[in-house]
Short mmCIF file of C-alpha atoms in Angstrom, two decimals:
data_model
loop_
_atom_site.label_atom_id
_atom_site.label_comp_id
_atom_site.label_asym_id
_atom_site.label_seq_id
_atom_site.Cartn_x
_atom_site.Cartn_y
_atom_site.Cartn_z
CA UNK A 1 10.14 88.79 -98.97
CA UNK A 2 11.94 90.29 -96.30
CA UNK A 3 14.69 92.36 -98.32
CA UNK A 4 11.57 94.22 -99.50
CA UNK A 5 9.92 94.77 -96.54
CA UNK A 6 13.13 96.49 -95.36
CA UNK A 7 13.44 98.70 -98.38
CA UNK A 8 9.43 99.48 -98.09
CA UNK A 9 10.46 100.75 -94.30
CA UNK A 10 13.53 102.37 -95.43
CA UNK A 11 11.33 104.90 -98.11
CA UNK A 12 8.56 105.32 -95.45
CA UNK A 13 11.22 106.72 -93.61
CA UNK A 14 12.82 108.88 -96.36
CA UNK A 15 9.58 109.96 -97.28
CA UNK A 16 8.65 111.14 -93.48
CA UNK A 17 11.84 112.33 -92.19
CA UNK A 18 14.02 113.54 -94.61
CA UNK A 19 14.77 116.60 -96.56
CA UNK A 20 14.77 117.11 -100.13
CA UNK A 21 18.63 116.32 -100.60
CA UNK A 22 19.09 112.68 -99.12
CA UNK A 23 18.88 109.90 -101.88
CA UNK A 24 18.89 106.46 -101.68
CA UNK A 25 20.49 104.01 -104.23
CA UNK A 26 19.09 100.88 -103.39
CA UNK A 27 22.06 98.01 -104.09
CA UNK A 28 21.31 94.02 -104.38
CA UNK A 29 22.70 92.06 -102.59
CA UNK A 30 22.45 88.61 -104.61
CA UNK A 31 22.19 87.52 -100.37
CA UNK A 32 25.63 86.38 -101.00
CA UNK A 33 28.83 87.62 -99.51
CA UNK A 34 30.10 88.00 -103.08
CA UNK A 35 27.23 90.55 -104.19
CA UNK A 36 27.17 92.14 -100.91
CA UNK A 37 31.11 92.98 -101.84
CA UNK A 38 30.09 94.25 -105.33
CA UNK A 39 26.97 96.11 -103.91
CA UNK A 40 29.24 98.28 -101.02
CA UNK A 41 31.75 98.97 -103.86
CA UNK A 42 28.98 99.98 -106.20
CA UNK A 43 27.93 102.08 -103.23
CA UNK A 44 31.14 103.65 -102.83
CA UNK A 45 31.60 104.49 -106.01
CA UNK A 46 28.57 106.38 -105.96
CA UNK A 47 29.81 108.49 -103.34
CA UNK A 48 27.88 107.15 -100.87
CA UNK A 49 27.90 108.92 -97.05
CA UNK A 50 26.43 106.02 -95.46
CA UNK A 51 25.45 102.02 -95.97
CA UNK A 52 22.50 100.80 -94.72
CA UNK A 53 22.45 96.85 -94.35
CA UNK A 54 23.09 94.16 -95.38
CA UNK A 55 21.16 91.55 -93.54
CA UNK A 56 22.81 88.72 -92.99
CA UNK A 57 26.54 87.96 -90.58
CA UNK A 58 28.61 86.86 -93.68
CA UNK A 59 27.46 89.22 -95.96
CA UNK A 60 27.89 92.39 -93.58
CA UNK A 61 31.70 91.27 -92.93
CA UNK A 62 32.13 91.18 -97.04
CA UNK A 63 30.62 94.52 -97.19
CA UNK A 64 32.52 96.05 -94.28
CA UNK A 65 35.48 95.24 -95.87
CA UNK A 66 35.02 97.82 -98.99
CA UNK A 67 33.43 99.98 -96.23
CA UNK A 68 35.89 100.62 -94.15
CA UNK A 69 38.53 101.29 -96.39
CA UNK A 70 36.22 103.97 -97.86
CA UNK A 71 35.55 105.54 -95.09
CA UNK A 72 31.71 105.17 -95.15
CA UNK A 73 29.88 103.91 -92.29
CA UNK A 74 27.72 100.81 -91.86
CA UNK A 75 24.76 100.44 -90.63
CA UNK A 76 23.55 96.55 -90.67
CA UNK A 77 20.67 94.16 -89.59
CA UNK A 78 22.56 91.07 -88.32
CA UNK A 79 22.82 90.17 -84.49
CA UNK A 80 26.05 88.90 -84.96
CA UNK A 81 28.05 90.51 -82.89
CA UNK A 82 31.18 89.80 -83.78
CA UNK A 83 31.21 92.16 -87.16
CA UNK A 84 30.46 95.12 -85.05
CA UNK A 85 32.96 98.22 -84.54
CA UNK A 86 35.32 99.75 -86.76
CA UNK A 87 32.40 102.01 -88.45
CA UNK A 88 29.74 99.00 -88.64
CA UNK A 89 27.10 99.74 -86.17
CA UNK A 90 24.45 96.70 -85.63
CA UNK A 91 20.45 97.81 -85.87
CA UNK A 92 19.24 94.84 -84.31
CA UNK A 93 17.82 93.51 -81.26
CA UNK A 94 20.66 91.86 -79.37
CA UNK A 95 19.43 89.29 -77.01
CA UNK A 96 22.24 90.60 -74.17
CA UNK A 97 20.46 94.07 -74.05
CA UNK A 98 16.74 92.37 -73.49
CA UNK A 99 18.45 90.02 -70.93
CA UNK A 100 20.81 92.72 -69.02
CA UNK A 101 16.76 95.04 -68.41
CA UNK A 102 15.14 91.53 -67.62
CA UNK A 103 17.18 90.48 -64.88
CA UNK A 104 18.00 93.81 -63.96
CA UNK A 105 14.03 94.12 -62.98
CA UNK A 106 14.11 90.83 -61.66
CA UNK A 107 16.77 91.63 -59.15
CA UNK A 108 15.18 95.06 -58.28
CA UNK A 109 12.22 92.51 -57.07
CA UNK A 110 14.05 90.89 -54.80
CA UNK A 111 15.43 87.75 -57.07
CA UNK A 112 18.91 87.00 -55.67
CA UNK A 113 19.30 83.00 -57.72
CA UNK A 114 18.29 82.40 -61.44
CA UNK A 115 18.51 79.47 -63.37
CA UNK A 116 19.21 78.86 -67.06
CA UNK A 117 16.69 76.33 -69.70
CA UNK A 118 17.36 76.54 -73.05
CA UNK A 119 19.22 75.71 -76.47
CA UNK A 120 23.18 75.01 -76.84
CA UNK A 121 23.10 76.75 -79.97
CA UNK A 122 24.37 80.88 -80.56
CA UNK A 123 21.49 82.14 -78.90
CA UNK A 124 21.15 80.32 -75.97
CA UNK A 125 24.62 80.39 -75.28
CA UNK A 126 24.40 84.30 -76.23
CA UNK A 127 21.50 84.67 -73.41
CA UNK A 128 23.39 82.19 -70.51
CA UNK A 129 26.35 83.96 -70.79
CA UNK A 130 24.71 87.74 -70.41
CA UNK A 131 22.64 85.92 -67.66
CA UNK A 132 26.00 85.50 -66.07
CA UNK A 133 27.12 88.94 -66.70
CA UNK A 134 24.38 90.72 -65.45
CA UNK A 135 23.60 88.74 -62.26
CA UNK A 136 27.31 89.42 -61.23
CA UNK A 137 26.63 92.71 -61.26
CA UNK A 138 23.29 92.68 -59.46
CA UNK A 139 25.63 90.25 -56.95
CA UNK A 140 22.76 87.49 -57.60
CA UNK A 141 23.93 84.07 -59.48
CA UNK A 142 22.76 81.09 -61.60
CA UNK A 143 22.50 78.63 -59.33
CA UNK A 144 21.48 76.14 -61.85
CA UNK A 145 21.13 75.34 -65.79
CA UNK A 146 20.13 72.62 -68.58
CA UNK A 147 21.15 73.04 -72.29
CA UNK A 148 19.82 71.03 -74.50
CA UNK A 149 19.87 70.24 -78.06
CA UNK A 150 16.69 69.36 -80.37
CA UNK A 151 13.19 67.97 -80.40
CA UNK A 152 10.76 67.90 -77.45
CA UNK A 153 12.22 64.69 -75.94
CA UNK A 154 15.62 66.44 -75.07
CA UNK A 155 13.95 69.51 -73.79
CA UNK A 156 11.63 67.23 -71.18
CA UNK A 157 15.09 65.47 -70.51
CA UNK A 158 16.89 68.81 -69.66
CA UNK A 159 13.89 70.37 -67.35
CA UNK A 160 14.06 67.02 -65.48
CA UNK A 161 17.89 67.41 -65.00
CA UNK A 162 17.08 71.39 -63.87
CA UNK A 163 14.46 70.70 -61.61
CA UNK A 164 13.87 66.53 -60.53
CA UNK A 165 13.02 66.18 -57.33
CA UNK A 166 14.39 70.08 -56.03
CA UNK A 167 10.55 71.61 -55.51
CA UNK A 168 8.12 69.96 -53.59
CA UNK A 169 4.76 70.51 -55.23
CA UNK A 170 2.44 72.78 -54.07
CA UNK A 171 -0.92 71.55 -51.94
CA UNK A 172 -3.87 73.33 -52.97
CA UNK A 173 -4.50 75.10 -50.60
CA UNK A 174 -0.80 76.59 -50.47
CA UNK A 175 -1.53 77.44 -54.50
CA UNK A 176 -4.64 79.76 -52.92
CA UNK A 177 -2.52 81.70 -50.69
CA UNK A 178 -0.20 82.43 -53.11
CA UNK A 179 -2.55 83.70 -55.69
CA UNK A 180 -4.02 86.01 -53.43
CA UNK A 181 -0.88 87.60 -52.39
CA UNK A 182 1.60 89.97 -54.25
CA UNK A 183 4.58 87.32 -55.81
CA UNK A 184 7.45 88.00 -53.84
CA UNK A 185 10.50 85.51 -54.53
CA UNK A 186 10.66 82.17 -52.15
CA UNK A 187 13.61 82.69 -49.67
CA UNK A 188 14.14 78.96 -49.66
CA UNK A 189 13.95 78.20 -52.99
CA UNK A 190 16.84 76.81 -54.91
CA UNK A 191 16.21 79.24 -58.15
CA UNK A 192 13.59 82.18 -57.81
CA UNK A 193 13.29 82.84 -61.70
CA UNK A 194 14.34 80.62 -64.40
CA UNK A 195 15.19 82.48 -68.07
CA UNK A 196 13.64 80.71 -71.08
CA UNK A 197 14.83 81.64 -74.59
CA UNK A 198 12.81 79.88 -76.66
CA UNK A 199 10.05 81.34 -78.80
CA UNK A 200 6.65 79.52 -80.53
CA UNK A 201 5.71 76.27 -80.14
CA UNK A 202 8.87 75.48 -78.32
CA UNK A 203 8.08 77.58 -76.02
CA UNK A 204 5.01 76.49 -75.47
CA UNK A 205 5.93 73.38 -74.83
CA UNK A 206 8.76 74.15 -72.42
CA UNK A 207 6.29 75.96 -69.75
CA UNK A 208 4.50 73.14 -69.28
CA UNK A 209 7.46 70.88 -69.06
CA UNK A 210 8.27 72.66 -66.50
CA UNK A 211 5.31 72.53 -64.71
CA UNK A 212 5.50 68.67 -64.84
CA UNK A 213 8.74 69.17 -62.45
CA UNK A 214 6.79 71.31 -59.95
CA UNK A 215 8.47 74.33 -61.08
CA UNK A 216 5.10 76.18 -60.56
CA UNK A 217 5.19 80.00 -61.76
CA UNK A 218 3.34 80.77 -58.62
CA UNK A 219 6.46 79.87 -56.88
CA UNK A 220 9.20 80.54 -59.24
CA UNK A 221 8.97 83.81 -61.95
CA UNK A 222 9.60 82.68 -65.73
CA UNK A 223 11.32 85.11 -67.36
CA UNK A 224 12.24 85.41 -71.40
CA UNK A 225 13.66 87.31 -74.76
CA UNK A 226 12.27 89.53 -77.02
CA UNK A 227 10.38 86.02 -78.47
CA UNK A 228 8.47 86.27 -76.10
CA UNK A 229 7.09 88.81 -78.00
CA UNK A 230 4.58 87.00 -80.02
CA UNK A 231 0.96 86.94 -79.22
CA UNK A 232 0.18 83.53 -80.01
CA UNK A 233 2.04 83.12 -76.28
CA UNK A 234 -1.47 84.14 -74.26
CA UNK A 235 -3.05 81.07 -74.93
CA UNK A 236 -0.10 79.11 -73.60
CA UNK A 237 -1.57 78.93 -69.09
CA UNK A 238 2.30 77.73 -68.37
CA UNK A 239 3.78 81.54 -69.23
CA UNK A 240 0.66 83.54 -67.97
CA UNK A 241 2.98 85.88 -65.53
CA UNK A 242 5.93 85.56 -67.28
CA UNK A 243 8.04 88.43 -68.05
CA UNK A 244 10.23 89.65 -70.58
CA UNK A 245 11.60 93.04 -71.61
CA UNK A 246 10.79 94.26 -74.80
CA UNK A 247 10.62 97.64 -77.33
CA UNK A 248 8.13 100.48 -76.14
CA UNK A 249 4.73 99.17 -78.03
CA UNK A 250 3.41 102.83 -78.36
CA UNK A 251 6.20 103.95 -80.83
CA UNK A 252 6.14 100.29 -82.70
CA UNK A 253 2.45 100.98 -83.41
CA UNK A 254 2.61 104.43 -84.66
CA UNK A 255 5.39 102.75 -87.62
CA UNK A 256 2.89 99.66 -88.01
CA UNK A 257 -0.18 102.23 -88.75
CA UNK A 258 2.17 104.72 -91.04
CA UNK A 259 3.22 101.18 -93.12
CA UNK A 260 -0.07 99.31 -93.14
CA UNK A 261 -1.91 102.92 -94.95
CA UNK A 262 0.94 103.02 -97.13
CA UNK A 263 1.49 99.63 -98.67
CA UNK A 264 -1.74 97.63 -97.05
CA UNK A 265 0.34 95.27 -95.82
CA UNK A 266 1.55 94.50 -92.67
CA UNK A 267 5.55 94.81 -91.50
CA UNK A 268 7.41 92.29 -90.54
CA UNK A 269 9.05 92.01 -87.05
CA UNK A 270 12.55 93.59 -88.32
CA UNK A 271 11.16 96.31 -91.12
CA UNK A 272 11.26 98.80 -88.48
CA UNK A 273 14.92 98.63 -88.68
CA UNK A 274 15.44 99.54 -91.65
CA UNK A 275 13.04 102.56 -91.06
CA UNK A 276 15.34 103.77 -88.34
CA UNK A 277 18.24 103.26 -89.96
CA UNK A 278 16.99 105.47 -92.37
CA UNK A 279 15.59 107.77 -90.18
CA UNK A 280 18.81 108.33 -88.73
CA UNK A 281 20.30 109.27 -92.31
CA UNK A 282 17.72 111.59 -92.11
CA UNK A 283 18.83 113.30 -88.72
CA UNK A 284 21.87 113.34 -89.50
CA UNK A 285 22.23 114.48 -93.15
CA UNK A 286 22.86 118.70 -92.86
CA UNK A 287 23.62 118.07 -88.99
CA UNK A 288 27.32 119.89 -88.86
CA UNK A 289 28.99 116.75 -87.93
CA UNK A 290 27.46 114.76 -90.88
CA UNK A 291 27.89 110.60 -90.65
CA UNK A 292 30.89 110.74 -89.00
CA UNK A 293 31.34 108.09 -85.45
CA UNK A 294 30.61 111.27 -82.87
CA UNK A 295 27.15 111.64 -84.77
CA UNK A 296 26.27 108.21 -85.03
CA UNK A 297 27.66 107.95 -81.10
CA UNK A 298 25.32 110.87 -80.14
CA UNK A 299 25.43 109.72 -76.11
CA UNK A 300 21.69 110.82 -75.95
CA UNK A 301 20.44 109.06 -78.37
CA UNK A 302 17.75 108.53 -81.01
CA UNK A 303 13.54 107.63 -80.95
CA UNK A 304 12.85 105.23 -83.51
CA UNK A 305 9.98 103.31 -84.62
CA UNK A 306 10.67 100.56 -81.43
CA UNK A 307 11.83 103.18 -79.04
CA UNK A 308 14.80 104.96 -77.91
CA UNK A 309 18.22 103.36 -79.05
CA UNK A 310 22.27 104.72 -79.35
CA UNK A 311 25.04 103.22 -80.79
CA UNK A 312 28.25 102.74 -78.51
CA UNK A 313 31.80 103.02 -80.04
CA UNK A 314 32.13 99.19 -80.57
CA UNK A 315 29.11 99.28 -82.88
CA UNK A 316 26.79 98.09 -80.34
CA UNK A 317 22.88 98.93 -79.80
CA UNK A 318 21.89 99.98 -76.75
CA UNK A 319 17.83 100.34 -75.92
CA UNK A 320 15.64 102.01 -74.17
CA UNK A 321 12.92 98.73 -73.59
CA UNK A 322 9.74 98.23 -71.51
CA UNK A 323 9.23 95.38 -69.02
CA UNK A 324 6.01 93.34 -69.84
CA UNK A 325 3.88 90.89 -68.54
CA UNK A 326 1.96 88.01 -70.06
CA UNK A 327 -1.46 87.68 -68.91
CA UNK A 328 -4.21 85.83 -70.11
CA UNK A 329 -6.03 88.66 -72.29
CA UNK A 330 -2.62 90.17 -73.72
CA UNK A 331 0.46 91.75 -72.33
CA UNK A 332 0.52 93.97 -69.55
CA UNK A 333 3.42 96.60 -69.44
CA UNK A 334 4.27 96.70 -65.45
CA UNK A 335 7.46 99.27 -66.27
CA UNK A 336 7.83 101.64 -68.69
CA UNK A 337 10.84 101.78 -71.63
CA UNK A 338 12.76 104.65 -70.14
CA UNK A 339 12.73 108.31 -72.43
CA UNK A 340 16.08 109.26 -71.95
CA UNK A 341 19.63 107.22 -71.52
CA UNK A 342 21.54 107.06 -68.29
CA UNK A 343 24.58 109.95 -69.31
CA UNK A 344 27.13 107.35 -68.84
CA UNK A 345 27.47 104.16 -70.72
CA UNK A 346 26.88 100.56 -68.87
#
C-alpha cells in the first residue's frame, strides 16, 4: 500500500541523487506507536544521521522521542502540526501554507471580505483559522461562515445559514454581462470569495449547493485546498473558475514519469515526499554542515519533486506553490509557483 509507495519514492531518489556512500536501512513500523519506538531505536543504534518518516501523528511523536535524545533528526509525513520542532521537520502539505498563497492572490485581486463553508473537524478548523490569519494581514476579513458536521443534509443546511436570502439572483441578462467581462469582485457584496475545503464528491456536491442559494461564481470567486487538486473536479460546472493554490505541476510530472518507467505503476499523491525527503539526504550527505538544523534550515531552500520547499526552525514546511484555475477542459495555471523564497521568513 502506501508505506511502499513511499519506500519505492525514497530509492528512486537514492538511486538519482545520491552518491555512493548514503545507505538506507529501511525500519517497520508495525503502523503502531509501539513499533515506530522500536524502529527509531533500531535506527539509532545503527548509527543513523537522519530518520525519514514515519507516517502517521501518533507514531511520529513515539519516534521523536528516541530521536531527539539521539540527536538524529526527523523528517516525517504527518500534517499534524503539533509534533513539529525540536529536530522533527514535517514533509507534508499543510493546508495553512495552500490557504496563506490562496487568499494572498485573492486579495492582490481586489477581494477585501471572504467567507468560510466547510467541516468542524481538524481540517476545516485548520483552514478557518489560517483564513483568519491571513486576511488580517491582507487587512480583509471573514465576514461570514457555516461549519457543519456530516452527510449532505447538514452541508445544504449550513450553505442556507451562509447565504439565505443575502444575494439576489442574477437575471439573465445580468449573467451575460458578467461573462463577457474580466471578474472583478462585487463592491456591494456581502462576501466576494467563499473558501471551500472539501475534496471529491463532497465537493461536488457543495458547489452546487451553493448555487441553489444564489451564490453564483460569476458573482462571488470559490476558492479551495490542495483537494482541489483532483481531476475528477472538471466535470463538476459549480467549481469551473474556482481557484486554489497548489505544487508547481512541471516538477510533479518529471517524478511521476521517472516512477511510472521504473516500477510501471503509478505514485500516489504523497510518494513524492518521501522522494524529497530522500533527496534531501542526498544534498546534504558530504555538504560540510552534514544533517545538522542550519542545513536542514538552508533559508534558500530546496527543488523537489512538487516544487520548491524549506523547513523553518519550528519544523514547519514552507512552499513555493502555483495558483490554478479550474476550467472546463483541465486546470489552467493563471500564476506561477515562485523559483526562489522571499530572504526573510513570513
Amino acid at each position: 500500500g502506501e508505506a511502499l509507495r513511499l519506500l519505492r519514492a525514497a530509492e528512486l531518489a537514492l538511486f538519482e541523487r545520491a552518491g555512493g556512500n548514503l545507505l538506507m536501512i529501511p525500519k517497520d513500523t508495525q503502523g503502531t506507536p509501539d513499533g515506530a519506538r522500536a524502529a527509531a531505536q533500531a535506527a539509532a543504534e545503527d548509527g543513523a544521521d537522519l530518520i525519514i518518516g514515519p507516517l502517521f501523528g501518533t507514531s511520529v511523536a513515539a519516534a521523536a522521542d528516541v530521536a531527539r535524545q539521539a540527536d538524529i533528526p526527523v523528517i516525517a509525513f504527518t500534517t499534524d502540526t503539533s509534533v513539529a520542532g525540536d529536530g522533527v521537520y514535517l514533509m507534508s502539505f499543510p493546508p495553512e501554507i495552500e490557504v496563506n498563497r490562496i487568499v494572498d492572490y485573492a486579495a492582490r485581486q481586489g477581494v477585501e471580505r471572504f467567507a468560510y463553508l466547510g467541516p468542524q473537524d481538524r481540517y476545516g478548523l485548520a483552514v478557518y483559522n489560517a483564513l483568519q490569519n491571513t486576511t488580517n494581514m491582507t487587512l480583509g476579513s471573514v465576514t461570514a461562515e457555516a461549519f457543519y458536521t456530516g452527510d449532505v443534509e447538514a452541508m445544504a443546511r449550513a450553505s442556507a445559514r451562509l447565504a439565505e436570502g443575502v444575494f439576489e439572483p442574477l437575471t439573465p441578462e445580468e449573467a451575460d454581462e458578467l461573462r463577457q467581462t474580466e471578474w472583478m469582485p462585487d463592491p456591494e457584496a456581502p462576501f466576494q470569495a467563499v473558501i471551500l475545503p472539501e475534496g471529491g464528491t463532497r465537493l461536488r456536491a457543495l458547489g452546487p449547493l451553493l448555487i441553489s442559494q444564489n451564490v453564483d461564481p460569476l458573482v462571488v470567486r470559490f476558492l479551495g485546498t490542495g483537494l482541489w487538486n483532483d481531476p475528477d473536479l472538471l466535470r463538476e460546472p459549480a467549481l469551473h473558475g474556482g481557484w486554489f493554490a497548489g505544487p508547481d505541476q512541471s516538477a510533479r510530472v518529471n517524478f511521476e514519469t521517472s516512477y511510472e518507467a521504473t516500477y510501471g505503476s503509478e505514485p500516489s499523491r504523497i510518494a513524492s515526499l518521501a522522494y524529497d525527503a530522500m533527496a534531501l539526504a542526498a544534498h546534504l550527505d558530504g555538504g560540510e554542515l552534514g544533517f545538522s538544523p542550519e542545513a536542514i534550515e538552508e533559508a534558500q531552500g530546496f527543488m523537489g519533486a512538487d516544487g520548491l520547499f524549506r523547513f523553518h526552525a519550528d519544523g514547519l514546511i514552507e512552499r513555493g506553490l502555483a495558483i490554478y484555475e479550474i476550467r472546463s477542459r483541465g486546470l489552467r495555471e493563471i500564476e506561477p509557483a515562485p523559483l526562489s523564497f522571499e530572504p526573510e521568513a513570513f
